[in-house]
Coordinates of C-alpha atoms in Angstrom, one line a residue:
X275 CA -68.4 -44.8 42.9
X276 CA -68.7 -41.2 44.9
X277 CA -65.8 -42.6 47.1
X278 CA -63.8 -44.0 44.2
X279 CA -64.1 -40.7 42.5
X280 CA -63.2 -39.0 46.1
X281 CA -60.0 -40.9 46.1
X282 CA -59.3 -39.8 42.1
X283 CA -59.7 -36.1 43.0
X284 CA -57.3 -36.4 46.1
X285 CA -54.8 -38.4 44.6
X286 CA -54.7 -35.4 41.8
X287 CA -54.2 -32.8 44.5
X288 CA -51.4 -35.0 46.0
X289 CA -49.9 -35.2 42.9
X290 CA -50.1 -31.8 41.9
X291 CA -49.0 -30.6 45.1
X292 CA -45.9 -32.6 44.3
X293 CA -45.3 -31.2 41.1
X294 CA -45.4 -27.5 42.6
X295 CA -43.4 -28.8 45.7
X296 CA -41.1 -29.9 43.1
X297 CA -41.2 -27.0 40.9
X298 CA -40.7 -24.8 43.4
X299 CA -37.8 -26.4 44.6
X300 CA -36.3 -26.7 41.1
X301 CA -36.6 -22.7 40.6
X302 CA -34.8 -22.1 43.8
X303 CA -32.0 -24.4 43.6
X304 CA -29.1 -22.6 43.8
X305 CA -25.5 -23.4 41.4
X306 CA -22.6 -22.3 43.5
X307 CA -19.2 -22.3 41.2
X308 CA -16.1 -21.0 42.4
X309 CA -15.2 -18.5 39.3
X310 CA -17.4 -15.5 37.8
X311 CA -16.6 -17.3 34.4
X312 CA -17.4 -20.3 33.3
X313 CA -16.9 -22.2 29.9
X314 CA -19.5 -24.6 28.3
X315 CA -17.9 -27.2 26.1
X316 CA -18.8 -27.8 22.9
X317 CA -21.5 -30.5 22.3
X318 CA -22.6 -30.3 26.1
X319 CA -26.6 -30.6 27.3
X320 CA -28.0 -29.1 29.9
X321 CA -28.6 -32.9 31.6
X322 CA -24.7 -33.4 31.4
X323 CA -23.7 -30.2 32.5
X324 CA -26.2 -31.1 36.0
X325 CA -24.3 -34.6 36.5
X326 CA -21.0 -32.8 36.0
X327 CA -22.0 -30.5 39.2
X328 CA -23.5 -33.5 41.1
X329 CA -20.5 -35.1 40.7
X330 CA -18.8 -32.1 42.1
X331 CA -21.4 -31.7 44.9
X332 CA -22.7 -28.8 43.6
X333 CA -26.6 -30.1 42.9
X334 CA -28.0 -32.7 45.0
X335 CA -30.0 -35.9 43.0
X336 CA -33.5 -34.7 43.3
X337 CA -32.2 -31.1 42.1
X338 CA -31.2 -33.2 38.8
X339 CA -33.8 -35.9 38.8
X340 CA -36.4 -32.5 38.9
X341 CA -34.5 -31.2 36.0
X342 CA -34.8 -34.0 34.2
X343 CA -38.4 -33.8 34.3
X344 CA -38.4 -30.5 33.2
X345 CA -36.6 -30.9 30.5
X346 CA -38.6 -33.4 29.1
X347 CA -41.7 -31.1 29.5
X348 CA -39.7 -28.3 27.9
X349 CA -37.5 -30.1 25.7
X350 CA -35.8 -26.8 24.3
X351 CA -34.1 -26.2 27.3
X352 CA -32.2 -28.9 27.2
X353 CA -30.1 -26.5 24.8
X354 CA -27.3 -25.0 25.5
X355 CA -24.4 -23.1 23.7
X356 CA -20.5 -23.2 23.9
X357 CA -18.9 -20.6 25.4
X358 CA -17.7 -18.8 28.4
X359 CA -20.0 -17.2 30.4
X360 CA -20.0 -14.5 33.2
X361 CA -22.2 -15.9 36.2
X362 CA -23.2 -15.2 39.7
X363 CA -23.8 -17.2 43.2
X364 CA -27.0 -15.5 43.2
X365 CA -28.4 -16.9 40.2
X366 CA -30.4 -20.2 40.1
X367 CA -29.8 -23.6 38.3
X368 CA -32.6 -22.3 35.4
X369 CA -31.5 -19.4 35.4
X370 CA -28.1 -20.2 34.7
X371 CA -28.7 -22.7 32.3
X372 CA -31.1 -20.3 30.7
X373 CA -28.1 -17.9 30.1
X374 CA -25.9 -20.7 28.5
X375 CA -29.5 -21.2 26.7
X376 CA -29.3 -17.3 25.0
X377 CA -25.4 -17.5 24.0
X378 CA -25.0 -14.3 25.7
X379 CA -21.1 -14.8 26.6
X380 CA -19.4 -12.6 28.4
X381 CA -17.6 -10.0 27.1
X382 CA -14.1 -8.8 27.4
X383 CA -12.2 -5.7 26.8
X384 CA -8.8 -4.3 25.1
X385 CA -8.2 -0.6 25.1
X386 CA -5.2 0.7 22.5
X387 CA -4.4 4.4 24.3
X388 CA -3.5 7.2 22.7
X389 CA 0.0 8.6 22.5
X390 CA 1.1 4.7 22.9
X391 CA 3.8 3.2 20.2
X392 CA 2.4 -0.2 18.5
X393 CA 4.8 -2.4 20.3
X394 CA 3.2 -1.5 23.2
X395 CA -0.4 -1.7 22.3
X396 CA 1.3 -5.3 21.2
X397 CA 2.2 -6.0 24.7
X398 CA -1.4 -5.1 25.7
X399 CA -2.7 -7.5 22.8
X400 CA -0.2 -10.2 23.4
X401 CA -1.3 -10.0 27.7
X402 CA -5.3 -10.2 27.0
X403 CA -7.2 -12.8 28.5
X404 CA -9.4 -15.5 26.6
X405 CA -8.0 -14.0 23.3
X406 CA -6.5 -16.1 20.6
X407 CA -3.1 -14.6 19.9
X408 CA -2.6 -15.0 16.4
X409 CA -0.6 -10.9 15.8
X410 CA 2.4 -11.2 17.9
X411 CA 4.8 -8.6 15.6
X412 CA 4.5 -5.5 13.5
X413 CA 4.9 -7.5 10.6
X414 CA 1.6 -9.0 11.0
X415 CA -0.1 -5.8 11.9
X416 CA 1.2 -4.6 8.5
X417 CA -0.3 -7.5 6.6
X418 CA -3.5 -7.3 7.9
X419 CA -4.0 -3.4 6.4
X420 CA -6.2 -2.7 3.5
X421 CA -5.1 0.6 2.7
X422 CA -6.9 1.7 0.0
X423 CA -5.4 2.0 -3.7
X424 CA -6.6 5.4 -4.4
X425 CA -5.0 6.6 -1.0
X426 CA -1.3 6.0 -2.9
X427 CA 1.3 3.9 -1.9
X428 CA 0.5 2.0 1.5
X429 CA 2.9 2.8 4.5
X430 CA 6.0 0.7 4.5
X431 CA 5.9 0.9 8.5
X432 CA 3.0 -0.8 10.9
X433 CA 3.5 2.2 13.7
X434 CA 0.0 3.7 14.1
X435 CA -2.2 1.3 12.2
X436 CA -4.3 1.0 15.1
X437 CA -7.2 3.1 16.2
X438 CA -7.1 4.3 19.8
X439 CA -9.9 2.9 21.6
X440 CA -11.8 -0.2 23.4
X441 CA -12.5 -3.3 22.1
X442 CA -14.9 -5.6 23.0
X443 CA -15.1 -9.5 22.4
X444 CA -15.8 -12.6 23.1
X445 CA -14.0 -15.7 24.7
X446 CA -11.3 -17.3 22.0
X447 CA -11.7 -14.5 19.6
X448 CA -8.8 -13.9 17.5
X449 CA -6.7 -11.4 17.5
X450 CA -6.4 -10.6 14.2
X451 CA -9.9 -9.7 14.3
X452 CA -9.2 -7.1 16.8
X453 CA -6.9 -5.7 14.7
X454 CA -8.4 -5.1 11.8
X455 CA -12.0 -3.7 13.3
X456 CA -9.0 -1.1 15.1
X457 CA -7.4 -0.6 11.5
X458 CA -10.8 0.0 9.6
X459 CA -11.8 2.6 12.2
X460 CA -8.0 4.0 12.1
X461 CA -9.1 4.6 8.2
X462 CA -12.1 5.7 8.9
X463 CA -11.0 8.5 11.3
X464 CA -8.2 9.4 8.7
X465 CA -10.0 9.8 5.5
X466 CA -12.5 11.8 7.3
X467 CA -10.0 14.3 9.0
X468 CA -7.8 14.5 5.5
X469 CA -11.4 15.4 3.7
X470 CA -12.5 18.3 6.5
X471 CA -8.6 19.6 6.0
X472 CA -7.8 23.3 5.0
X473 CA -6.5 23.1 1.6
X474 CA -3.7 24.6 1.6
X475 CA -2.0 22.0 4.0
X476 CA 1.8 21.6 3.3
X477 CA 0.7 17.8 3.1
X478 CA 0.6 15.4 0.4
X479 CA -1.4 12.6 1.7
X480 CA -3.0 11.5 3.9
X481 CA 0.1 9.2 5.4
X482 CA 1.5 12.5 6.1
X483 CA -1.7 13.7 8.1
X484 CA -1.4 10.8 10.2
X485 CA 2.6 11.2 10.9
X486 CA 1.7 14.9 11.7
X487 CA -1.2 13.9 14.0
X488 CA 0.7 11.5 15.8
X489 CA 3.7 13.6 16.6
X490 CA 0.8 16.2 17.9
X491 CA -0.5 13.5 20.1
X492 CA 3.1 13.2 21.7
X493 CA 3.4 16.4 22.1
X494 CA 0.1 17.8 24.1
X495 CA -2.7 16.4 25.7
X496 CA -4.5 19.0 26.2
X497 CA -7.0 19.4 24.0
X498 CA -7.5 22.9 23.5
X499 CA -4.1 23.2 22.5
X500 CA -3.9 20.6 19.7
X501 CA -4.9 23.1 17.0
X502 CA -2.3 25.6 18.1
X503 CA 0.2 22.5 18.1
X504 CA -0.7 21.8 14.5
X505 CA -0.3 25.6 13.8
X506 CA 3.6 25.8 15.0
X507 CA 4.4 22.5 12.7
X508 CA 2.5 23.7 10.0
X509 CA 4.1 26.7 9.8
X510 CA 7.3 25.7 10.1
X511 CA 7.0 23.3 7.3
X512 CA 5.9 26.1 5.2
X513 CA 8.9 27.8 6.1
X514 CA 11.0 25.1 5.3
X515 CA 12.2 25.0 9.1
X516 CA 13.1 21.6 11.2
X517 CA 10.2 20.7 13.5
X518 CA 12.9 20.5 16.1
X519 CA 10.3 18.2 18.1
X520 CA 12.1 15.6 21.1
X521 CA 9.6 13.1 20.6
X522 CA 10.4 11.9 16.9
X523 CA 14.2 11.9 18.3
X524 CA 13.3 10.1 21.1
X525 CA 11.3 7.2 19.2
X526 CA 14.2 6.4 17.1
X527 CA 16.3 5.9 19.5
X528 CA 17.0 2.6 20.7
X529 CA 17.8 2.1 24.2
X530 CA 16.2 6.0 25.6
X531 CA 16.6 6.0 29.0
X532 CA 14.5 9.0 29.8
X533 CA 16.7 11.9 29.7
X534 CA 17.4 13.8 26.4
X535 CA 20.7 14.7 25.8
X536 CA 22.8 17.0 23.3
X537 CA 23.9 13.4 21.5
X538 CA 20.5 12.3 21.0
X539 CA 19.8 15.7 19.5
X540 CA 22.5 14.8 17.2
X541 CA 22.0 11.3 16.5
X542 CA 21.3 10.9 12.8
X543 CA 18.4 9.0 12.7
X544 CA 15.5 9.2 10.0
X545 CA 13.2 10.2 12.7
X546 CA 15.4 13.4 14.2
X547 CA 13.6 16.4 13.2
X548 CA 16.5 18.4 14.9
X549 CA 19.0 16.8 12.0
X550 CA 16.6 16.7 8.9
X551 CA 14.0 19.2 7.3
X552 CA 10.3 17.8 7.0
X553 CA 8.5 15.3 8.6
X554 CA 10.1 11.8 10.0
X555 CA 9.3 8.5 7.8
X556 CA 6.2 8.0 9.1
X557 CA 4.1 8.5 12.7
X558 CA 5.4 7.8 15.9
X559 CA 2.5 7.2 18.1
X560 CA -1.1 5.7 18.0
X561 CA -3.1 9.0 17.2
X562 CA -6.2 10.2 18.7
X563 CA -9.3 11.9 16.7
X564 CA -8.7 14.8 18.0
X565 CA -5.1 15.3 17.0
X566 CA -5.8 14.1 13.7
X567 CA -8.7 16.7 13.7
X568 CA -5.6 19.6 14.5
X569 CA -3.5 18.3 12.0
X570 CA -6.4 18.6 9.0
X571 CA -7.5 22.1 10.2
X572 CA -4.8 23.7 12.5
X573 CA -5.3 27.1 14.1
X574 CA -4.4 30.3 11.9
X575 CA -1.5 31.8 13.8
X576 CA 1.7 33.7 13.4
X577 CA 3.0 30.6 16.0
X578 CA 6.8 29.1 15.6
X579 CA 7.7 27.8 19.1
X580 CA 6.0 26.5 22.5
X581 CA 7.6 25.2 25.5
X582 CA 6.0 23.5 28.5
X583 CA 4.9 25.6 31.3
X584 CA 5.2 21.9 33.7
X585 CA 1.4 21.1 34.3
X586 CA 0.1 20.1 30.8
X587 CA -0.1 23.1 28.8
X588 CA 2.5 25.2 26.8
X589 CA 3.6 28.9 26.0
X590 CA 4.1 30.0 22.6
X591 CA 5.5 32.0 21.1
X592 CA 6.2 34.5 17.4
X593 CA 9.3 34.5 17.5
X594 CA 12.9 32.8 18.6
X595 CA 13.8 35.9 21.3
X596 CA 10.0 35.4 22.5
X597 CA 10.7 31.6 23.2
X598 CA 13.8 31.9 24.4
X599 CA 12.3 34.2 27.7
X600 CA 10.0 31.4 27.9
X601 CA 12.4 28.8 28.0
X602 CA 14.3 30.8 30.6
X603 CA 11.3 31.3 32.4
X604 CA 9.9 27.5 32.5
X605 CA 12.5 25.9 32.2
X606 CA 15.3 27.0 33.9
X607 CA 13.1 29.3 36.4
X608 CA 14.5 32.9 35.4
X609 CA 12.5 35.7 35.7

């Protein structure tokens, strides 16, 4: 009986030295895969995704036949979710299968830049990875807004509709999404700069904060100039003056090849502001917070003209004899 009961207690430290051998094995098997991403399918299991990378020599038998044991003791890892995830060669076969386990997929990025037109934050939506591109045109961009009624009529034009900014998402996510998470924080940003404005704005909507904003945005980068910016347009539409500002000529042009000239100055279009009094039709550029910030509360100055001094910031100027020493002087070099 003693040695019967000898042979019991040894064949249970056998077998439980097997089941750590194995166990420890299992946690240190390692899942090497050729990409940092990789996509789950739909419907998979955890057993099925371990043939799939036997069949590809990736896990040996026992590595699977182990799993297989495990799973049954822990039945709710056999889970998995679809997706595409980001992985490493340093993780392990649980702990990979643990992440398609959480559904923590991996996460990609879109950022819409200030100072950009939409057709090229289209470009940028149109080239993202892993995104379903269902917003290919302007047209669409304009259908997806929810301008509010109260806000008046809704722009006519899509230009600007998006919030400069990053974007995160997930594998497959469409675009349309994207676009309207940009446009709502677009509103956002805009109702909150039109209620902090000075009141006695030359502007009747808030439409017309966002077309002054963006032609700000074009026109310094600078931050500590914005407000000053805002105070030259500003006072020249209270003064019934043109803007006289290149880049509202230069976005209705068609075929700009990067040098202004004297005919694009006179070209007719809605958006010259050398040929028409006011503001253009409607913004020319996606427009940061902070130049919508300068538009609602511009500095208080005696301010009509600035040129660029060549390395980002500008000299203004009071009146037209003031700017024209500075165009001679930055410009054209006189002293």
């Amino acid at each position: 009986m003693l040695k019967r009961l000898w042979w019991l207690v040894l064949l249970s430290v056998i077998a439980a030295g097997a089941v750590y051998v194995g166990w420890h094995n299992l946690q240190q098997a390692k899942l090497q895969l050729d990409a940092p991403l990789y996509t789950v399918p739909a419907g998979s299991t955890a057993m099925q995704l371990c043939q799939r990378w036997q069949q590809q020599g990736r896990l040996t038998k026992p590595e699977c036949l182990l799993l297989r044991v495990y799973l049954k003791l822990n039945p709710d890892a056999a889970l998995v979710q679809q997706g595409v995830y980001r992985i490493t060669n340093q993780q392990s076969l649980l702990e990979v299968l643990a992440l398609f386990r959480s559904g923590r997929e991996a996460q990609f990025a879109i950022t819409f830049i200030e100072g950009e037109t939409l057709a090229q934050a289209l470009q940028r939506l149109n080239s993202a990875a892993y995104l379903q591109h269902d917003v290919t045109s302007a047209q669409q961009v304009l259908a997806l807004l929810q301008w509010p009624e109260q806000w008046g009529s809704a722009p006519q034009n899509a230009e600007a509709l998006l919030f400069p900014d990053t974007y995160y998402y997930t594998a497959n996510t469409f675009a349309s999404g994207l676009v309207k998470r940009s446009q709502l924080k677009l509103l956002s940003a805009l109702d909150d700069a039109w209620q902090q404005r000075h009141v006695d704005l030359p502007l009747q909507n808030r439409y017309q904060l966002l077309t002054l904003a963006s032609i700000i945005e074009k026109e310094s980068s600078y931050p500590p100039e914005k407000t000053l910016v805002a105070s030259v347009f500003v006072n020249r539409l209270r003064k019934n003056m043109r803007l006289q500002t290149d880049p509202t000529v230069i976005y209705g042009l068609e075929n700009f090849n990067g040098n202004i000239t004297r005919a694009d100055l006179n070209n007719p279009h809605p958006y010259n502001t050398y040929r028409h009094h006011g503001l253009p039709p409607g913004p020319i550029a996606l427009t940061s917070q902070a130049s919508l910030q300068a538009a609602a509360q511009p500095a208080l100055s005696d301010l009509y003209y600035f040129v660029s001094k060549g390395d980002g910031t500008h000299q203004f100027s009071s009146t037209l004899q003031q700017h024209n020493a500075a165009v001679k002087k930055y410009i054209f070099g006189e002293r």
